[in-house]
Amino acid sequence: MTAADYDVVVIGGGIHGVGVAQAAAAAGHSVLLLERERLAYGTSSRSSKLIHGGLRYLESAQFGLVRESLHEREILLRIAPELVRRVPFYIPVYRATRRRPWQIRAGLALYAVLGGLASGTRFESVPRSRWNDLDGLDADGLQAVFRYDDAQTDDTGLTRAVMRSAQTLGAQLHCPANFLSAKWIGDGFKVHYLENDGEKSCRATTLVNAAGPWVNAVLDRVTPRPSILPVDLVQGAHLILSGEIHRGVYYVEAPRDGRAVFVMPWKGRTLVGTTETPYDGDPAAVRARPDEIAYLQETLRHYFPHREAALLDSFAGLRVLPAGRGPVFRRPRETVLHPDHPEHARLVSIYGGKLTGYRITAVKVMRLLQKSLPARRPPADTAELTLSP
Ligand SMILES: Cc1cc2nc3c(=O)[nH]c(=O)nc-3n(C[C@H](O)[C@H](O)[C@H](O)COP(=O)(O)OP(=O)(O)OC[C@H]3O[C@@H](n4cnc5c(N)ncnc54)[C@H](O)[C@@H]3O)c2cc1C
């Protein structure tokens, strides 16, 4: 058994955990991050890999989320130019498409306004003369194609880069290290975790639970047991198919139910996703289901009927959404930060969230913990730290 003292111990090495480790180290704190498997093992390697405002969240009036995400997108484009790149997005509108051209135009105009009307927020209607240059997009019944810009990343690469940045500032990473328990001992937590060479312990002034779909499993191991927010896990599947998409990302409506599906370029291949399927099994066992694979293949064939697209691989990740009734599509997608105490948080749990907003989420977590932490001199600002692959 070894013991050390940390201002902040973070559980989980997904994008949120590494983001908090970086923010804490940038604020001058001593930090230890515990990751059970490997960095980005959970949802952070199974996302759609988009750094975006979430155009479709405008339909559920989540304007604050969209504005904040667009702001973060611009920061990431600036500080991580090798990891986050702007890409054109195309929205085709057919006779049968549920959203009409005027609705898309209005949505894109609002998206541009929420993005501060900066240069990256312009959109256009693609002239008919350019339609046959769109990766074989079916032109039968096509009425309009809109183009706007958002960004794409490598989610695993981004997670690793943020951790490296945190380590440069002095944060420590223990991986694989399985968080076993934490007990409040009056002036901090006694934390136990398991590494390959046995059980270890340390003292943490504050704790951050960034365990993604395992968020409540982690809280179950804290004494005294903190309150827990009930959640629904909803899986989203992606397919990787042969054949390269060149022009950008296509944002289409699944013919079966009108849900948004992205067809994306991905490392010389095609990435298609995603789905929304309730999940109640072991988070580590989540896989794309045959019905999800069929749904995504059908969507791809519908819009790109002449493309050769052999299925090469598939994966699925889990959204952590507030438990509730009604369609998953309508549930709020805001990140929920759950402190153990409203004014004097010692433990903050992160529920849900977006890859795009990891940096600002980490800033908010640190604000919640501020009163419990010793005053330190911040050596850096995460909005200015360059991230490289
Ligand atoms: C299908 C899908 C598509 C998405 N697409 C996008 C997108 O395009 N753009 C976007 O901005 N957002 C997207 N998101 C959201 C985004 O991917 C997630 O919000 C984000 O990755 C969650 O990261 P996390 O760090 O909270 O959790 P995770 O990445 O799941 O990390 C949790 C980590 O905790 C570790 N852990 C668990 N228990 C323990 C323990 N006891 N001890 C130590 N470690 C432990 C796990 O091993 C894991 O690595 C998508 C989400 C889904 C599901």
Coordinates of C-alpha atoms and ligand atoms in Angstrom, one line a residue:
M1 CA 0.0 0.0 0.0
T2 CA 1.3 3.5 -0.9
A3 CA -0.3 6.7 0.0
A4 CA -0.1 10.2 -1.5
D5 CA -2.1 13.4 -1.3
Y6 CA -3.9 15.0 -4.3
D7 CA -6.0 18.0 -4.6
V8 CA -8.2 16.3 -7.2
V9 CA -8.6 12.6 -8.0
V10 CA -10.5 11.9 -11.2
I11 CA -12.2 8.6 -11.9
G12 CA -12.4 7.8 -15.7
G13 CA -10.1 8.5 -18.6
G14 CA -12.7 9.4 -21.2
I15 CA -12.8 12.9 -22.6
H16 CA -14.4 14.4 -19.5
G17 CA -12.0 12.8 -17.1
V18 CA -8.9 14.0 -19.1
G19 CA -10.5 17.4 -19.5
V20 CA -11.0 17.8 -15.8
A21 CA -7.4 16.5 -15.2
Q22 CA -6.1 19.2 -17.6
A23 CA -8.3 21.9 -16.1
A24 CA -7.3 21.0 -12.6
A25 CA -3.6 20.9 -13.5
A26 CA -3.9 24.2 -15.4
A27 CA -5.4 25.7 -12.2
G28 CA -2.2 24.6 -10.3
H29 CA -3.7 21.6 -8.5
S30 CA -2.1 18.2 -7.9
V31 CA -4.1 15.7 -9.9
L32 CA -4.4 11.9 -10.2
L33 CA -6.5 10.3 -12.9
L34 CA -7.5 6.6 -12.5
E35 CA -8.6 4.7 -15.7
R36 CA -9.6 1.1 -15.4
E37 CA -9.0 0.0 -19.0
R38 CA -7.3 2.5 -21.4
L39 CA -7.8 6.1 -22.3
A40 CA -11.1 6.6 -24.3
Y41 CA -12.1 3.0 -23.6
G42 CA -15.8 4.0 -23.1
T43 CA -18.0 6.3 -25.1
S44 CA -15.1 8.6 -26.0
S45 CA -13.9 6.2 -28.7
R46 CA -17.4 5.4 -29.9
S47 CA -18.9 8.8 -30.8
S48 CA -19.8 10.2 -34.2
K49 CA -16.5 12.1 -33.9
L50 CA -18.1 15.5 -34.6
I51 CA -17.2 18.7 -33.0
H52 CA -20.4 20.6 -33.6
G53 CA -23.1 22.8 -32.2
G54 CA -25.7 20.1 -32.8
L55 CA -28.0 21.6 -35.5
R56 CA -30.8 19.2 -34.6
Y57 CA -30.9 20.4 -31.0
L58 CA -32.4 23.6 -32.4
E59 CA -35.6 21.6 -32.9
S60 CA -35.8 20.9 -29.2
A61 CA -35.0 24.6 -28.5
Q62 CA -31.7 23.8 -26.7
F63 CA -30.3 27.1 -27.8
G64 CA -27.9 27.5 -24.9
L65 CA -26.3 24.2 -25.6
V66 CA -25.9 25.0 -29.3
R67 CA -24.4 28.4 -28.6
E68 CA -21.9 27.0 -26.1
S69 CA -20.9 24.1 -28.3
L70 CA -20.3 26.4 -31.3
H71 CA -18.1 28.6 -29.1
E72 CA -16.1 25.5 -28.0
R73 CA -15.9 24.3 -31.6
E74 CA -14.1 27.5 -32.5
I75 CA -11.7 27.2 -29.6
L76 CA -10.9 23.6 -30.5
L77 CA -10.3 24.5 -34.2
R78 CA -7.8 27.1 -33.0
I79 CA -5.9 25.1 -30.3
A80 CA -6.1 21.7 -31.9
P81 CA -5.6 22.3 -35.7
E82 CA -4.1 18.9 -36.3
L83 CA -6.9 17.1 -34.4
V84 CA -10.1 19.1 -35.2
R85 CA -10.8 20.1 -38.8
R86 CA -13.6 22.0 -40.4
V87 CA -15.6 20.0 -42.8
P88 CA -18.5 20.8 -45.1
F89 CA -21.8 19.3 -44.2
Y90 CA -24.5 18.6 -46.8
I91 CA -28.2 18.4 -46.1
P92 CA -30.1 17.0 -49.1
V93 CA -33.9 17.7 -49.3
Y94 CA -36.0 15.3 -51.4
R95 CA -39.8 15.4 -52.1
A96 CA -40.3 12.9 -49.3
T97 CA -38.0 14.6 -46.7
R98 CA -39.9 15.6 -43.6
R99 CA -38.1 18.9 -43.0
R100 CA -38.8 21.3 -45.9
P101 CA -36.2 23.6 -47.5
W102 CA -37.5 26.7 -45.7
Q103 CA -37.2 24.9 -42.3
I104 CA -33.6 23.9 -43.0
R105 CA -32.8 27.4 -44.2
A106 CA -34.3 28.9 -41.0
G107 CA -32.4 26.4 -38.9
L108 CA -29.1 27.1 -40.6
A109 CA -29.7 30.9 -40.2
L110 CA -30.3 30.5 -36.5
Y111 CA -27.3 28.2 -36.3
A112 CA -25.2 31.0 -37.9
V113 CA -26.6 33.6 -35.5
L114 CA -25.8 31.4 -32.5
G115 CA -22.3 30.9 -33.9
G116 CA -21.9 34.7 -33.7
L117 CA -22.1 35.1 -37.6
A118 CA -18.4 34.3 -37.7
S119 CA -16.7 33.2 -40.9
G120 CA -17.3 29.5 -40.2
T121 CA -21.0 29.9 -39.8
R122 CA -21.9 30.7 -43.5
F123 CA -24.2 28.4 -45.4
E124 CA -25.4 28.1 -49.0
S125 CA -27.8 26.3 -51.2
V126 CA -25.6 24.1 -53.5
P127 CA -26.4 24.8 -57.2
R128 CA -28.0 22.0 -59.2
S129 CA -24.9 22.0 -61.5
R130 CA -22.8 20.6 -58.6
W131 CA -25.1 17.9 -57.4
N132 CA -23.4 15.2 -59.5
D133 CA -20.2 15.9 -57.6
L134 CA -21.6 14.8 -54.2
D135 CA -20.1 11.3 -53.8
G136 CA -23.0 9.6 -55.7
L137 CA -25.8 11.2 -53.7
D138 CA -29.1 10.0 -55.3
A139 CA -30.5 12.9 -57.4
D140 CA -33.8 11.3 -58.0
G141 CA -36.5 13.5 -56.4
L142 CA -33.8 15.8 -55.0
Q143 CA -35.1 19.4 -54.5
A144 CA -32.3 21.2 -52.7
V145 CA -28.9 20.6 -51.1
F146 CA -27.7 22.9 -48.3
R147 CA -24.1 23.2 -47.3
Y148 CA -22.7 24.5 -44.0
D149 CA -19.6 23.9 -42.0
D150 CA -19.0 22.0 -38.8
A151 CA -15.9 20.0 -37.6
Q152 CA -14.7 16.5 -37.3
T153 CA -12.1 15.0 -34.9
D154 CA -10.5 11.7 -33.9
D155 CA -12.2 11.2 -30.5
T156 CA -9.6 8.8 -29.2
G157 CA -6.7 11.0 -30.4
L158 CA -8.3 14.1 -28.8
T159 CA -8.7 12.3 -25.5
R160 CA -5.1 11.2 -25.5
A161 CA -3.9 14.7 -26.5
V162 CA -5.8 16.3 -23.6
M163 CA -4.3 13.8 -21.2
R164 CA -0.8 14.5 -22.5
S165 CA -1.4 18.2 -22.0
A166 CA -2.6 17.5 -18.5
Q167 CA 0.6 15.4 -17.8
T168 CA 2.8 18.2 -19.2
L169 CA 1.2 20.4 -16.4
G170 CA 2.0 17.7 -13.8
A171 CA -1.1 15.6 -13.7
Q172 CA -0.5 11.9 -13.0
L173 CA -2.2 9.1 -14.9
H174 CA -2.6 5.6 -13.4
C175 CA -3.8 3.2 -16.1
P176 CA -5.0 0.5 -15.7
A177 CA -6.2 1.4 -12.3
N178 CA -9.6 0.3 -11.1
F179 CA -11.3 2.7 -8.6
L180 CA -12.5 0.5 -5.8
S181 CA -13.9 2.8 -3.1
A182 CA -13.7 6.2 -1.5
K183 CA -14.5 7.1 2.1
W184 CA -15.0 10.5 3.5
I185 CA -12.4 10.9 6.4
G186 CA -13.3 14.4 7.6
D187 CA -10.9 16.5 5.5
G188 CA -11.0 14.6 2.3
F189 CA -11.5 11.1 0.8
K190 CA -9.4 8.0 1.3
V191 CA -9.4 6.4 -2.1
H192 CA -8.6 2.8 -2.9
Y193 CA -7.8 1.5 -6.3
L194 CA -6.4 -1.7 -7.9
E195 CA -3.4 -1.7 -10.1
N196 CA -1.6 -4.7 -11.7
D197 CA 0.8 -4.9 -8.8
G198 CA -1.9 -4.7 -6.1
E199 CA -4.2 -2.5 -4.2
K200 CA -3.2 1.2 -3.6
S201 CA -4.6 4.1 -1.7
C202 CA -4.3 7.8 -1.6
R203 CA -6.0 10.8 0.0
A204 CA -8.0 13.2 -2.2
T205 CA -9.2 16.6 -1.1
T206 CA -11.8 16.4 -3.9
L207 CA -13.1 13.7 -6.2
V208 CA -14.5 13.9 -9.8
N209 CA -16.6 11.0 -11.1
A210 CA -16.1 11.0 -14.9
A211 CA -17.0 7.3 -15.3
G212 CA -19.5 7.9 -18.2
P213 CA -22.0 5.0 -18.3
W214 CA -20.5 3.7 -15.0
V215 CA -21.2 7.0 -13.2
N216 CA -23.7 5.5 -10.8
A217 CA -21.6 2.3 -10.3
V218 CA -18.8 4.6 -9.1
L219 CA -21.2 6.5 -6.7
D220 CA -22.2 3.1 -5.2
R221 CA -18.6 2.8 -4.0
V222 CA -18.5 6.0 -2.1
T223 CA -19.1 6.2 1.7
P224 CA -21.3 7.8 2.9
R225 CA -23.3 7.0 -0.2
P226 CA -24.1 10.3 -2.1
S227 CA -27.4 10.9 -3.9
I228 CA -27.6 9.4 -7.4
L229 CA -29.4 10.7 -10.4
P230 CA -31.5 8.0 -12.2
V231 CA -30.4 7.6 -15.8
D232 CA -31.4 5.7 -19.0
L233 CA -28.6 4.3 -21.1
V234 CA -29.3 4.6 -24.8
Q235 CA -27.0 3.0 -27.3
G236 CA -25.9 4.5 -30.6
A237 CA -24.3 2.3 -33.2
H238 CA -22.0 3.2 -36.1
L239 CA -20.8 1.2 -39.1
I240 CA -17.5 1.5 -40.9
L241 CA -17.8 0.6 -44.6
S242 CA -15.5 0.4 -47.5
G243 CA -15.4 3.3 -50.0
E244 CA -14.2 6.8 -49.4
I245 CA -16.6 9.7 -49.0
H246 CA -14.7 12.8 -50.4
R247 CA -16.9 15.9 -50.2
G248 CA -17.8 16.0 -46.5
V249 CA -20.4 14.8 -44.1
Y250 CA -24.0 14.1 -45.3
Y251 CA -26.8 14.8 -42.9
V252 CA -29.8 12.7 -43.9
E253 CA -33.1 11.5 -42.6
A254 CA -33.4 7.8 -42.1
P255 CA -36.1 6.7 -44.5
R256 CA -37.7 4.4 -41.9
D257 CA -38.4 6.9 -39.1
G258 CA -37.0 10.3 -40.2
R259 CA -34.2 10.3 -37.5
A260 CA -31.0 12.2 -38.3
V261 CA -28.2 10.0 -39.6
F262 CA -24.7 11.1 -40.6
V263 CA -22.7 9.6 -43.5
M264 CA -19.1 10.7 -42.9
P265 CA -15.6 10.4 -44.3
W266 CA -13.4 8.4 -41.9
K267 CA -9.8 7.5 -42.5
G268 CA -10.4 6.7 -46.2
R269 CA -13.6 4.8 -45.4
T270 CA -17.2 5.7 -44.7
L271 CA -18.7 6.0 -41.2
V272 CA -22.4 5.9 -40.8
G273 CA -24.4 6.6 -37.6
T274 CA -26.2 6.6 -35.4
T275 CA -29.1 4.9 -33.7
E276 CA -31.0 5.3 -30.4
T277 CA -31.7 2.0 -28.7
P278 CA -32.5 1.6 -25.0
Y279 CA -29.8 -0.4 -23.2
D280 CA -29.9 -2.0 -19.8
G281 CA -27.0 -4.5 -19.9
D282 CA -23.3 -4.2 -18.8
P283 CA -21.9 -1.0 -20.3
A284 CA -18.7 -2.9 -21.3
A285 CA -20.7 -5.4 -23.4
V286 CA -22.5 -2.8 -25.7
R287 CA -22.3 -3.8 -29.4
A288 CA -24.1 -2.7 -32.6
R289 CA -27.2 -5.0 -32.9
P290 CA -28.2 -6.7 -36.2
D291 CA -31.3 -4.5 -36.4
E292 CA -29.2 -1.4 -36.0
I293 CA -26.8 -2.6 -38.7
A294 CA -29.7 -3.2 -41.1
Y295 CA -31.2 0.2 -40.3
L296 CA -27.9 2.1 -41.0
Q297 CA -27.2 0.0 -44.2
E298 CA -30.7 0.7 -45.5
T299 CA -30.2 4.4 -44.9
L300 CA -26.9 4.5 -46.7
R301 CA -28.3 2.5 -49.7
H302 CA -31.3 4.8 -49.8
Y303 CA -29.2 7.9 -50.4
F304 CA -26.2 6.4 -52.1
P305 CA -27.7 3.6 -54.1
H306 CA -24.7 3.0 -56.4
R307 CA -21.9 3.0 -53.9
E308 CA -20.0 -0.2 -53.1
A309 CA -20.1 -0.3 -49.3
A310 CA -18.9 -3.5 -47.7
L311 CA -19.4 -3.7 -43.9
L312 CA -15.9 -3.6 -42.4
D313 CA -16.6 -3.0 -38.7
S314 CA -19.2 -1.7 -36.3
F315 CA -19.2 -0.2 -32.8
A316 CA -21.7 1.2 -30.3
G317 CA -21.5 3.7 -27.5
L318 CA -23.8 4.7 -24.7
R319 CA -25.5 8.0 -24.1
V320 CA -26.3 8.7 -20.4
L321 CA -29.6 10.5 -20.4
P322 CA -31.9 11.6 -17.5
A323 CA -34.3 8.8 -16.8
G324 CA -37.8 9.6 -18.1
R325 CA -40.6 8.6 -20.3
G326 CA -41.3 9.7 -23.9
P327 CA -39.0 9.6 -26.9
V328 CA -35.3 9.7 -26.4
F329 CA -35.0 12.3 -29.1
R330 CA -36.8 14.9 -26.9
R331 CA -34.7 14.3 -23.8
P332 CA -32.3 17.2 -22.8
R333 CA -28.7 16.7 -24.0
E334 CA -27.2 19.2 -21.6
T335 CA -24.3 17.9 -19.5
V336 CA -25.5 17.5 -15.9
L337 CA -23.0 18.2 -13.1
H338 CA -24.1 16.6 -9.8
P339 CA -22.2 17.9 -6.7
D340 CA -22.5 16.1 -3.4
H341 CA -23.2 19.5 -1.7
P342 CA -24.8 22.6 -3.4
E343 CA -22.4 25.2 -2.0
H344 CA -19.4 23.2 -0.9
A345 CA -18.9 20.4 -3.3
R346 CA -16.2 17.8 -2.5
L347 CA -17.4 15.3 -5.1
V348 CA -18.8 16.1 -8.6
S349 CA -20.3 13.5 -10.9
I350 CA -20.6 14.2 -14.6
Y351 CA -23.7 12.9 -16.3
G352 CA -24.0 12.8 -20.1
G353 CA -22.4 15.5 -22.2
K354 CA -20.7 16.0 -25.5
L355 CA -17.2 15.5 -26.7
T356 CA -17.4 19.1 -28.1
G357 CA -18.1 20.6 -24.7
Y358 CA -15.5 18.7 -22.7
R359 CA -13.3 21.8 -22.0
I360 CA -16.0 24.1 -20.8
T361 CA -17.5 21.2 -18.7
A362 CA -14.2 20.8 -17.0
V363 CA -14.0 24.5 -16.3
K364 CA -17.5 24.3 -14.6
V365 CA -16.5 21.2 -12.6
M366 CA -13.5 23.2 -11.2
R367 CA -15.7 26.1 -10.4
L368 CA -17.9 23.8 -8.3
L369 CA -14.9 22.4 -6.4
Q370 CA -13.2 25.7 -5.9
K371 CA -14.3 26.3 -2.3
S372 CA -13.0 22.9 -1.2
L373 CA -9.6 23.3 -2.9
P374 CA -6.5 25.2 -1.6
A375 CA -5.7 28.5 -3.5
R376 CA -3.1 27.9 -6.1
R377 CA -1.5 29.9 -8.9
P378 CA -2.9 28.8 -12.3
P379 CA 0.0 28.1 -14.6
A380 CA -2.1 27.9 -17.8
D381 CA -5.5 28.5 -19.4
T382 CA -7.0 25.5 -21.2
A383 CA -8.4 27.7 -23.9
E384 CA -4.9 28.6 -24.9
L385 CA -3.1 25.3 -24.6
T386 CA -2.2 23.7 -27.9
L387 CA -3.3 20.1 -28.4
S388 CA -1.3 17.9 -30.8
P389 CA -1.7 14.3 -31.9
Ligands
LIG1 C1 -23.4 7.2 -30.2 C2 -22.8 8.4 -29.6 C3 -22.4 9.4 -30.5 C4 -21.9 10.6 -30.0 N1 -21.4 11.5 -30.9 C5 -20.9 12.7 -30.5 C6 -20.4 13.6 -31.4 O1 -20.3 13.4 -32.6 N2 -19.9 14.8 -30.9 C7 -20.0 15.1 -29.6 O2 -19.6 16.2 -29.2 N3 -20.4 14.2 -28.6 C8 -20.9 13.0 -29.1 N4 -21.3 12.1 -28.2 C9 -21.2 12.3 -26.7 C10 -19.8 12.0 -26.2 O3 -19.2 11.0 -27.0 C11 -19.8 11.6 -24.8 O4 -20.5 12.6 -24.0 C12 -18.4 11.5 -24.1 O5 -17.6 10.7 -24.9 C13 -18.5 11.0 -22.7 O6 -17.3 10.9 -22.2 P1 -17.0 10.5 -20.7 O7 -15.6 10.8 -20.4 O8 -18.1 11.1 -19.8 O9 -17.3 8.9 -20.6 P2 -16.5 7.7 -21.2 O10 -15.8 8.1 -22.5 O11 -17.4 6.6 -21.3 O12 -15.4 7.4 -20.1 C14 -15.6 6.8 -18.9 C15 -14.3 6.1 -18.5 O13 -14.5 5.7 -17.1 C16 -13.8 4.5 -17.0 N5 -14.2 3.9 -15.7 C17 -15.4 3.4 -15.4 N6 -15.4 2.9 -14.2 C18 -14.1 3.0 -13.7 C19 -13.5 2.6 -12.5 N7 -14.2 2.0 -11.5 N8 -12.2 2.9 -12.3 C20 -11.5 3.6 -13.2 N9 -12.1 3.9 -14.4 C21 -13.4 3.7 -14.7 C22 -14.1 3.7 -18.2 O14 -13.2 2.7 -18.5 C23 -14.1 4.8 -19.3 O15 -12.9 4.9 -20.0 C24 -21.8 10.8 -28.7 C25 -22.3 9.9 -27.7 C26 -22.8 8.7 -28.2 C27 -23.2 7.6 -27.3

